[in-house]
Short mmCIF file of C-alpha atoms in Angstrom, two decimals:
data_model
loop_
_atom_site.label_atom_id
_atom_site.label_comp_id
_atom_site.label_asym_id
_atom_site.label_seq_id
_atom_site.Cartn_x
_atom_site.Cartn_y
_atom_site.Cartn_z
CA MET A 1 -81.28 18.67 1.43
CA ARG A 2 -83.87 21.37 -0.18
CA LYS A 3 -82.02 20.21 -3.72
CA LEU A 4 -81.85 16.27 -2.90
CA LEU A 5 -85.68 16.10 -1.56
CA PRO A 6 -87.08 17.41 -4.58
CA GLU A 7 -85.47 14.59 -6.58
CA LEU A 8 -86.76 12.09 -4.38
CA ILE A 9 -90.31 13.59 -4.31
CA GLU A 10 -89.92 13.24 -8.56
CA LYS A 11 -88.81 9.60 -8.02
CA MET A 12 -91.55 8.66 -5.64
CA GLU A 13 -94.30 10.16 -7.78
CA LYS A 14 -93.33 7.99 -10.85
CA LYS A 15 -95.24 5.28 -8.96
CA VAL A 16 -97.66 6.98 -6.52
CA PRO A 17 -100.17 9.57 -7.35
CA TYR A 18 -98.91 11.92 -4.27
CA ALA A 19 -95.87 12.11 -1.92
CA TYR A 20 -93.91 14.40 0.20
CA ALA A 21 -91.04 14.78 2.42
CA MET A 22 -90.43 16.45 6.25
CA SER A 23 -86.94 17.26 7.82
CA ASP A 24 -86.69 17.70 11.45
CA TYR A 25 -83.89 19.36 13.09
CA TYR A 26 -84.73 19.91 17.01
CA ARG A 27 -82.41 20.95 19.78
CA GLY A 28 -82.70 22.83 23.13
CA VAL A 29 -81.62 23.08 26.87
CA THR A 30 -83.67 22.82 30.04
CA ILE A 31 -81.99 24.70 33.26
CA ARG A 32 -83.39 23.83 36.50
CA LYS A 33 -82.96 25.48 39.97
CA ASP A 34 -84.03 24.11 43.07
CA LYS A 35 -82.82 23.49 46.79
CA GLN A 36 -80.83 20.67 46.09
CA GLY A 37 -78.68 22.50 43.01
CA VAL A 38 -79.04 23.35 39.41
CA TYR A 39 -79.44 20.55 36.45
CA VAL A 40 -78.49 21.34 33.19
CA ASN A 41 -80.00 19.16 30.36
CA GLU A 42 -78.70 20.04 27.06
CA THR A 43 -81.17 18.41 24.45
CA PRO A 44 -78.59 16.50 21.85
CA ALA A 45 -79.47 17.72 17.91
CA ILE A 46 -81.84 15.06 16.65
CA ASN A 47 -82.37 15.23 13.09
CA GLY A 48 -84.71 13.09 10.95
CA ILE A 49 -86.68 13.03 7.62
CA VAL A 50 -90.16 11.07 6.94
CA PHE A 51 -90.89 10.23 3.55
CA SER A 52 -94.90 9.88 2.61
CA ALA A 53 -96.60 8.41 0.18
CA PHE A 54 -100.25 8.24 -0.84
CA ASN A 55 -101.22 4.89 -2.50
CA GLY A 56 -104.46 5.74 -3.53
CA GLU A 57 -106.37 4.92 0.08
CA PHE A 58 -104.34 5.71 2.45
CA PHE A 59 -100.69 7.36 3.43
CA GLU A 60 -97.54 4.60 3.96
CA GLU A 61 -94.74 6.12 5.44
CA ALA A 62 -90.50 5.80 6.45
CA ALA A 63 -88.56 7.65 8.59
CA VAL A 64 -85.01 7.74 9.06
CA THR A 65 -82.18 9.55 11.20
CA ASN A 66 -79.40 8.95 9.15
CA CYS A 67 -79.81 11.49 6.54
CA THR A 68 -77.29 10.80 4.09
CA GLN A 69 -77.88 10.79 0.49
CA ASP A 70 -77.01 7.09 0.21
CA ASN A 71 -79.83 6.06 2.77
CA LEU A 72 -82.16 8.59 1.95
CA ASN A 73 -82.14 6.98 -1.68
CA HIS A 74 -82.37 3.57 -0.14
CA THR A 75 -85.32 4.18 2.15
CA VAL A 76 -87.14 5.78 -0.92
CA LYS A 77 -86.47 2.43 -3.14
CA GLU A 78 -87.50 0.26 0.05
CA LEU A 79 -90.96 2.66 0.77
CA LEU A 80 -91.81 2.18 -3.14
CA GLU A 81 -91.00 -1.23 -3.21
CA ARG A 82 -93.70 -2.26 -0.36
CA VAL A 83 -96.61 0.37 -1.60
CA THR A 84 -99.30 -1.05 -3.73
CA VAL A 85 -101.16 1.62 -5.39
CA ARG A 86 -104.85 1.19 -4.93
CA ASP A 87 -107.27 2.60 -7.77
CA ASN A 88 -109.98 4.82 -7.21
CA ASP A 89 -110.60 8.73 -8.15
CA MET A 90 -109.56 10.55 -5.52
CA VAL A 91 -107.66 13.42 -6.59
CA ILE A 92 -104.65 15.10 -4.14
CA ASP A 93 -104.28 18.88 -4.03
CA PRO A 94 -100.51 19.61 -3.47
CA GLY A 95 -101.30 23.09 -2.60
CA PRO A 96 -99.81 26.10 -3.54
CA GLY A 97 -96.29 25.94 -3.85
CA GLY A 98 -93.22 27.94 -4.20
CA TYR A 99 -89.86 28.50 -2.39
CA ARG A 100 -90.77 30.27 1.17
CA GLU A 101 -88.57 30.77 4.38
CA PHE A 102 -90.02 31.47 7.60
CA TYR A 103 -88.32 32.18 10.93
CA THR A 104 -89.46 33.33 14.41
CA LYS A 105 -88.60 37.05 15.39
CA THR A 106 -86.83 37.00 18.48
CA ILE A 107 -84.90 39.96 20.06
CA LEU A 108 -82.13 37.77 22.09
CA ALA A 109 -81.41 34.33 20.09
CA PRO A 110 -80.76 31.63 22.57
CA MET A 111 -77.43 31.15 20.75
CA GLN A 112 -76.49 34.72 21.10
CA VAL A 113 -77.02 34.05 25.22
CA GLU A 114 -74.11 32.08 26.95
CA LEU A 115 -75.46 29.21 28.92
CA SER A 116 -73.81 30.64 31.97
CA GLU A 117 -75.72 33.86 31.93
CA LYS A 118 -78.83 31.80 31.46
CA ILE A 119 -78.11 29.61 34.60
CA GLU A 120 -77.15 33.05 36.36
CA ILE A 121 -81.01 34.52 35.73
CA VAL A 122 -82.56 30.91 36.73
CA GLU A 123 -80.84 31.28 39.99
CA ASP A 124 -81.41 34.41 40.81
CA LEU A 125 -85.21 33.71 40.34
CA GLN A 126 -85.17 31.07 42.60
CA ASN A 127 -83.74 32.90 45.26
CA ARG A 128 -85.79 35.40 44.78
CA LEU A 129 -89.06 33.13 45.42
CA LEU A 130 -87.42 32.03 48.58
CA LYS A 131 -87.42 35.16 49.87
CA LEU A 132 -90.79 36.21 49.36
CA ASP A 133 -92.40 35.43 52.51
CA PRO A 134 -90.96 33.34 55.92
CA ARG A 135 -93.19 30.65 55.16
CA VAL A 136 -91.96 29.82 52.12
CA VAL A 137 -90.45 26.21 52.42
CA ASN A 138 -89.20 25.47 48.92
CA ALA A 139 -89.20 27.12 45.52
CA TRP A 140 -87.71 25.79 42.17
CA VAL A 141 -87.39 27.42 38.34
CA ALA A 142 -87.23 25.86 35.14
CA TYR A 143 -86.54 27.27 31.79
CA LYS A 144 -86.58 25.56 28.74
CA GLU A 145 -85.45 26.95 25.22
CA GLN A 146 -86.63 25.18 22.00
CA ILE A 147 -85.23 25.61 18.30
CA LYS A 148 -86.67 23.33 15.66
CA ASP A 149 -85.79 24.02 11.86
CA GLN A 150 -88.08 22.32 9.30
CA ILE A 151 -88.20 21.55 5.88
CA PHE A 152 -91.00 20.55 3.70
CA VAL A 153 -91.47 19.37 0.02
CA ASN A 154 -93.55 18.03 -2.01
CA ARG A 155 -94.26 18.64 -6.04
CA TYR A 156 -94.65 21.90 -5.51
CA LYS A 157 -93.93 23.10 -2.41
CA ASN A 158 -89.99 23.71 -0.78
CA PHE A 159 -90.69 25.21 2.66
CA THR A 160 -88.39 26.16 5.55
CA GLN A 161 -89.42 27.32 8.96
CA THR A 162 -87.22 27.80 12.08
CA ILE A 163 -89.24 28.32 15.24
CA ILE A 164 -87.75 29.39 18.47
CA ARG A 165 -89.79 28.59 21.83
CA GLY A 166 -89.21 29.62 25.59
CA SER A 167 -90.96 28.43 28.60
CA VAL A 168 -90.61 29.13 32.26
CA VAL A 169 -91.97 27.43 35.10
CA LEU A 170 -92.02 28.78 38.75
CA SER A 171 -92.89 26.78 41.70
CA LEU A 172 -93.58 27.96 44.97
CA PHE A 173 -94.23 26.04 48.39
CA MET A 174 -95.61 27.46 51.44
CA SER A 175 -96.35 26.07 54.86
CA ASP A 176 -98.64 27.59 57.76
CA GLY A 177 -97.18 24.65 59.99
CA ASN A 178 -100.47 22.45 59.29
CA LYS A 179 -100.58 22.39 55.89
CA VAL A 180 -98.28 22.61 52.76
CA VAL A 181 -99.50 24.43 49.14
CA ASN A 182 -97.82 24.50 46.18
CA ASN A 183 -98.44 27.19 43.34
CA MET A 184 -97.27 27.32 40.16
CA GLU A 185 -97.18 29.86 37.44
CA ILE A 186 -96.00 29.02 33.35
CA ILE A 187 -95.17 31.53 31.23
CA GLY A 188 -94.12 30.38 27.26
CA ARG A 189 -93.84 32.04 23.90
CA THR A 190 -92.26 31.82 20.44
CA GLN A 191 -89.72 33.73 21.73
CA GLY A 192 -86.00 33.97 22.52
CA VAL A 193 -83.99 34.94 25.93
CA GLU A 194 -85.87 37.88 26.49
CA LEU A 195 -88.48 35.53 28.00
CA LEU A 196 -86.27 34.85 30.70
CA LYS A 197 -84.89 38.07 31.14
CA ASN A 198 -88.07 39.93 31.35
CA ILE A 199 -89.60 38.36 34.29
CA ASP A 200 -90.19 41.18 36.95
CA ASN A 201 -91.50 41.73 40.65
CA SER A 202 -94.78 42.26 39.77
CA LEU A 203 -95.11 38.33 38.75
CA LEU A 204 -93.15 37.04 41.51
CA GLU A 205 -95.32 39.29 44.16
CA ARG A 206 -98.44 37.49 42.43
CA ILE A 207 -97.23 34.16 42.52
CA LYS A 208 -96.27 34.95 46.49
CA LYS A 209 -100.03 36.99 46.85
CA GLU A 210 -102.11 33.86 45.61
CA THR A 211 -100.42 31.26 47.44
CA ILE A 212 -101.16 32.90 51.05
CA GLU A 213 -104.69 32.68 49.64
CA MET A 214 -104.56 29.05 48.96
CA LEU A 215 -102.96 28.65 52.78
CA GLY A 216 -106.22 29.98 53.89
CA ALA A 217 -108.55 28.67 51.65
CA THR A 218 -111.61 26.18 52.71
CA LYS A 219 -113.49 23.60 50.37
CA ILE A 220 -116.31 24.60 48.14
CA GLU A 221 -119.93 23.68 48.93
CA PRO A 222 -120.63 21.39 45.60
CA GLY A 223 -123.40 22.75 43.58
CA PHE A 224 -124.32 25.01 40.68
CA TYR A 225 -122.95 28.50 40.67
CA ASP A 226 -122.44 31.66 38.47
CA VAL A 227 -118.82 30.98 37.54
CA ILE A 228 -116.42 33.76 35.96
CA THR A 229 -113.04 32.02 34.57
CA CYS A 230 -110.17 33.66 34.11
CA PRO A 231 -107.95 33.00 30.62
CA ASP A 232 -106.07 30.01 31.89
CA VAL A 233 -109.37 28.44 33.19
CA SER A 234 -111.31 30.08 29.99
CA GLY A 235 -108.59 28.40 27.68
CA ILE A 236 -109.19 24.94 29.57
CA ILE A 237 -112.50 24.86 28.27
CA ALA A 238 -111.56 25.98 24.83
CA HIS A 239 -108.76 23.24 24.67
CA GLU A 240 -110.58 20.02 25.91
CA THR A 241 -114.04 20.93 24.59
CA PHE A 242 -113.51 22.69 21.00
CA GLY A 243 -110.01 20.92 21.01
CA HIS A 244 -109.64 17.19 21.65
CA GLY A 245 -113.85 17.20 20.78
CA VAL A 246 -113.14 18.67 17.29
CA GLU A 247 -109.81 16.93 16.00
CA MET A 248 -111.65 15.41 13.02
CA ASP A 249 -109.75 12.27 12.71
CA LEU A 250 -112.22 11.20 15.46
CA TYR A 251 -115.37 11.64 13.49
CA LEU A 252 -114.02 8.79 11.02
CA LYS A 253 -114.27 6.79 13.70
CA ASP A 254 -117.24 7.93 15.45
CA GLY A 255 -115.48 8.72 18.19
CA ALA A 256 -116.72 12.21 18.94
CA LEU A 257 -120.27 13.58 19.70
CA ALA A 258 -119.46 16.94 18.49
CA GLU A 259 -119.74 16.20 14.87
CA LYS A 260 -123.61 15.65 15.51
CA TYR A 261 -123.61 19.60 16.46
CA ILE A 262 -121.75 20.94 12.95
CA GLY A 263 -123.57 23.73 11.85
CA LYS A 264 -125.87 24.06 15.10
CA LYS A 265 -125.97 27.36 17.45
CA LEU A 266 -124.78 26.30 20.97
CA ALA A 267 -123.77 29.66 22.30
CA PRO A 268 -124.96 33.02 22.20
CA GLU A 269 -123.81 35.13 18.96
CA TYR A 270 -121.17 36.80 20.85
CA VAL A 271 -119.45 33.60 21.43
CA ASN A 272 -116.40 32.87 19.41
CA ILE A 273 -113.66 30.06 19.56
CA ILE A 274 -110.68 29.86 17.53
CA ASP A 275 -107.47 27.57 16.67
CA ASP A 276 -104.70 30.00 15.28
CA PRO A 277 -101.22 28.79 14.40
CA THR A 278 -100.55 32.41 13.19
CA LEU A 279 -100.83 34.41 16.32
CA GLU A 280 -97.37 36.19 16.57
CA GLY A 281 -95.90 35.18 19.78
CA GLU A 282 -98.01 32.27 21.26
CA TYR A 283 -96.36 29.02 22.11
CA GLY A 284 -98.20 26.81 19.40
CA CYS A 285 -97.46 28.98 16.79
CA TYR A 286 -96.10 27.75 13.49
CA PHE A 287 -95.92 28.81 9.66
CA PHE A 288 -96.89 25.59 8.06
CA ASP A 289 -98.20 22.02 9.37
CA ASP A 290 -96.21 19.12 9.69
CA GLU A 291 -98.01 18.12 6.25
CA GLY A 292 -97.08 21.40 4.60
CA GLU A 293 -100.44 23.18 4.90
CA LEU A 294 -99.81 26.90 5.69
CA ALA A 295 -101.26 28.32 8.88
CA LYS A 296 -104.23 30.00 9.15
CA PRO A 297 -106.77 30.65 11.64
CA THR A 298 -109.77 28.27 11.93
CA TYR A 299 -112.92 29.70 13.44
CA ILE A 300 -114.32 26.35 15.49
CA ILE A 301 -117.25 28.44 16.84
CA GLU A 302 -118.72 31.40 15.25
CA ASN A 303 -121.28 33.72 16.53
CA GLY A 304 -122.52 30.83 18.68
CA VAL A 305 -122.63 28.82 15.51
CA PHE A 306 -120.59 25.43 15.53
CA LYS A 307 -118.76 25.77 12.01
CA ARG A 308 -116.48 22.65 11.77
CA GLY A 309 -113.65 20.69 13.74
CA LEU A 310 -109.53 20.26 12.98
CA SER A 311 -108.22 18.34 10.45
CA ASP A 312 -105.17 16.50 9.13
CA PHE A 313 -104.56 15.83 5.41
CA TYR A 314 -106.31 12.29 5.53
CA THR A 315 -109.15 13.38 7.32
CA SER A 316 -109.71 16.28 5.11
CA LEU A 317 -109.69 13.66 2.27
CA TYR A 318 -112.66 11.51 3.39
CA LEU A 319 -114.43 14.53 4.71
CA PRO A 320 -114.40 16.68 1.53
CA HIS A 321 -117.16 18.90 2.93
CA LEU A 322 -115.02 20.02 5.29
CA PRO A 323 -112.37 21.99 4.05
CA ARG A 324 -108.55 21.45 5.38
CA THR A 325 -107.09 23.23 8.34
CA ALA A 326 -103.52 23.66 9.20
CA ASN A 327 -103.50 21.02 12.21
CA GLY A 328 -101.87 18.18 10.62
CA ARG A 329 -99.16 17.95 13.59
CA ARG A 330 -96.77 14.98 14.32
CA GLU A 331 -94.94 14.25 18.15
CA SER A 332 -91.88 13.81 15.78
CA VAL A 333 -91.01 12.10 12.24
CA ALA A 334 -90.82 8.85 13.93
CA ARG A 335 -94.92 9.03 14.72
CA LYS A 336 -97.85 9.61 12.05
CA PRO A 337 -99.53 12.74 11.85
CA TYR A 338 -102.63 13.30 13.40
CA ALA A 339 -105.55 16.19 13.77
CA ARG A 340 -104.38 18.58 16.39
CA MET A 341 -104.65 22.08 17.73
CA SER A 342 -101.91 24.94 18.03
CA ASN A 343 -103.22 27.98 19.98
CA THR A 344 -106.93 27.71 20.98
CA PHE A 345 -109.01 30.59 22.48
CA PHE A 346 -111.88 32.40 23.11
CA VAL A 347 -111.91 35.67 21.27
CA PRO A 348 -112.43 38.80 23.71
CA GLY A 349 -115.97 40.22 23.71
CA LYS A 350 -116.88 43.84 24.91
CA TYR A 351 -117.01 43.64 29.05
CA THR A 352 -114.00 44.60 31.65
CA LEU A 353 -113.70 42.24 34.00
CA GLU A 354 -114.84 44.60 36.63
CA GLU A 355 -118.37 44.73 34.83
CA ILE A 356 -118.48 40.84 34.77
CA ILE A 357 -117.81 40.72 38.06
CA GLU A 358 -120.74 43.49 39.33
CA SER A 359 -122.89 41.62 37.47
CA THR A 360 -122.67 38.36 39.65
CA ASP A 361 -124.73 38.39 42.88
CA ASN A 362 -123.97 35.01 43.81
CA GLY A 363 -120.83 33.25 41.97
CA ILE A 364 -117.29 31.99 42.04
CA PHE A 365 -114.15 33.34 40.07
CA MET A 366 -111.90 30.49 39.18
CA ASP A 367 -108.12 31.57 38.83
CA ASN A 368 -105.03 29.80 38.17
CA GLY A 369 -106.27 27.07 35.93
CA TYR A 370 -104.04 24.04 35.49
CA PHE A 371 -105.54 20.93 34.34
CA GLY A 372 -108.43 19.54 32.13
CA MET A 373 -109.99 16.55 30.33
CA GLU A 374 -112.74 15.87 28.58
CA ASP A 375 -114.84 12.64 26.99
CA PRO A 376 -115.20 13.34 23.12
CA LYS A 377 -117.70 10.44 23.00
CA GLY A 378 -120.13 12.08 25.55
CA TRP A 379 -119.00 15.29 25.44
CA GLY A 380 -118.42 15.95 29.06
CA LEU A 381 -115.53 18.02 30.65
CA GLN A 382 -113.59 18.56 33.58
CA VAL A 383 -111.47 21.76 34.53
CA ASN A 384 -109.40 22.42 37.52
CA SER A 385 -108.00 25.55 39.07
CA ARG A 386 -105.78 26.50 42.23
CA ILE A 387 -108.18 29.37 43.54
CA GLY A 388 -112.03 30.01 43.64
CA ARG A 389 -112.64 33.52 44.84
CA GLU A 390 -116.16 33.94 46.67
CA ILE A 391 -118.16 36.82 44.82
CA LYS A 392 -121.31 38.70 46.49
CA GLY A 393 -123.41 41.38 45.65
CA GLY A 394 -120.76 41.98 42.48
CA LYS A 395 -117.77 42.52 44.84
CA TYR A 396 -115.18 39.90 46.36
CA THR A 397 -116.01 38.56 49.75
CA GLY A 398 -112.46 38.00 50.49
CA LYS A 399 -113.52 34.12 50.47
CA VAL A 400 -111.04 32.07 49.02
CA PHE A 401 -111.22 28.09 47.98
CA SER A 402 -108.91 25.88 46.82
CA PRO A 403 -108.90 23.62 44.72
CA ILE A 404 -111.73 23.79 42.64
CA THR A 405 -112.97 21.56 40.16
CA MET A 406 -115.65 22.35 37.39
CA THR A 407 -117.55 19.77 35.62
CA GLY A 408 -120.31 19.64 33.03
CA PHE A 409 -121.83 19.06 29.63
CA VAL A 410 -120.10 21.02 26.92
CA PRO A 411 -123.37 22.15 25.11
CA ASP A 412 -125.16 23.21 28.80
CA LEU A 413 -122.10 24.81 29.77
CA LEU A 414 -121.59 27.01 26.23
CA LYS A 415 -125.30 28.11 26.37
CA GLU A 416 -125.25 29.64 29.61
CA ILE A 417 -122.23 31.69 28.60
CA SER A 418 -123.42 35.50 29.31
CA HIS A 419 -120.64 37.79 29.69
CA VAL A 420 -117.18 37.64 27.57
CA GLY A 421 -114.69 39.78 28.40
CA ASN A 422 -112.45 42.21 26.26
CA THR A 423 -108.89 41.07 27.44
CA PHE A 424 -106.64 38.33 26.26
CA GLY A 425 -104.45 35.82 28.02
CA SER A 426 -102.85 32.80 27.20
CA ILE A 427 -100.75 29.93 28.92
CA PRO A 428 -98.25 27.48 27.23
CA GLY A 429 -98.73 23.57 27.25
CA THR A 430 -97.74 19.91 25.86
CA CYS A 431 -100.68 18.67 24.69
CA ALA A 432 -101.43 14.65 24.43
CA LYS A 433 -103.44 12.47 22.19
CA ARG A 434 -104.86 9.63 24.24
CA TYR A 435 -101.47 9.44 26.58
CA LYS A 436 -99.21 10.01 23.74
CA GLU A 437 -98.34 11.92 20.67
CA ASP A 438 -97.38 15.14 22.21
CA VAL A 439 -97.14 18.43 20.50
CA ILE A 440 -96.92 22.14 21.70
CA VAL A 441 -99.62 24.58 22.06
CA SER A 442 -101.25 27.60 24.41
CA ILE A 443 -104.62 28.45 25.09
CA GLY A 444 -106.40 31.13 26.43
CA GLY A 445 -108.27 33.86 25.40
CA ALA A 446 -111.16 36.25 27.32
CA HIS A 447 -112.94 36.00 30.72
CA ILE A 448 -116.23 34.30 30.52
CA LYS A 449 -119.53 34.01 32.85
CA THR A 450 -121.68 31.08 32.59
CA LYS A 451 -123.34 28.87 34.89
CA ALA A 452 -121.83 25.38 36.07
CA ARG A 453 -121.02 22.48 38.68
CA LEU A 454 -118.16 23.11 40.76
CA GLY A 455 -116.92 20.83 43.48
#
């Protein structure tokens, strides 16, 4: 395929000013264990190729799953027949070329471990959850592994990448006889089966402790608070506000208020937000995006100043004053590329968590984040966490609220950040764009302290 695709691209560029092809080969398995039994879903291998031709104004594409040489030639022929080249002065830069290969580093690649052994580990984890406390009424564990091989070819580039991802969901239900609460922990990395094997009792005990806290929690009095966020919640804030809100395809449609703030100071100088697909081991990592751009970090906020957004190839052509980023991503070869996030996070600062708590006279520590949403047009956001711990006089009081919802206007939230923690944490996720176009991401960063409305 790495020999055939360049020949087809050369054929396409006899008519159009620029063309590329991407091959995608995906497979995986999901194992879930609950009280009813074990469920195994092996994803059948999915293979596909998309051809993209720039007609001088926009990209036209054709995708196939029948990847025989004859069918690929036929697909390219049909695509070229329907393309009408527009005359303009737009010049496409294919980027630095070469013949390059990239692989995820693993200790135990999925193909090295038998399915039966993976099932045994999942069953053992679920059994250990059930035995954590007499109040446990249910528990389930799910393990998912994904392997993706991609080839990207344009007139200069011939790249391949193999990305291996694993994730584990641990879900615990407890009841005190009056109410039932559900706590959940999700971990995910670009790793092999070592991710599953390395789950230890300390994580299970933390899930137990949090779930017991949720049983005894009350509702918070709505109002403005000093708020400390755990890395999960910090990551949701970064993802919702400077993820979706700065995906620059929205700028072309006047669909994001963030565009009007580029170059402006939105936060104190110690606040930095990065989107970085090169962050080794993180769930949203890749070596090049789905349009062949080599992965690199993008400072969205640098020293408090909103520097730039995230782009796909098409967006970068029409916003040339903002350099292209490696964020052109597809749900599959059957879907078009959009500007999408990878690993989006608050960069760690200088304070320990203990110092941040001690600086808080009356506030809430938001822990165990699980949901967020934002409005790009109005730049408002909502972030939810399962736990809110009360702080008085620089110490936890022992009082817990659950659940907690933070709302606010993004610039207001950012300008009130007074502390950024010195540790880093992240959680994996699957991100949609307007309820579709799912891509894999991670979110996280440091603890932060700000002021916000809670309810």
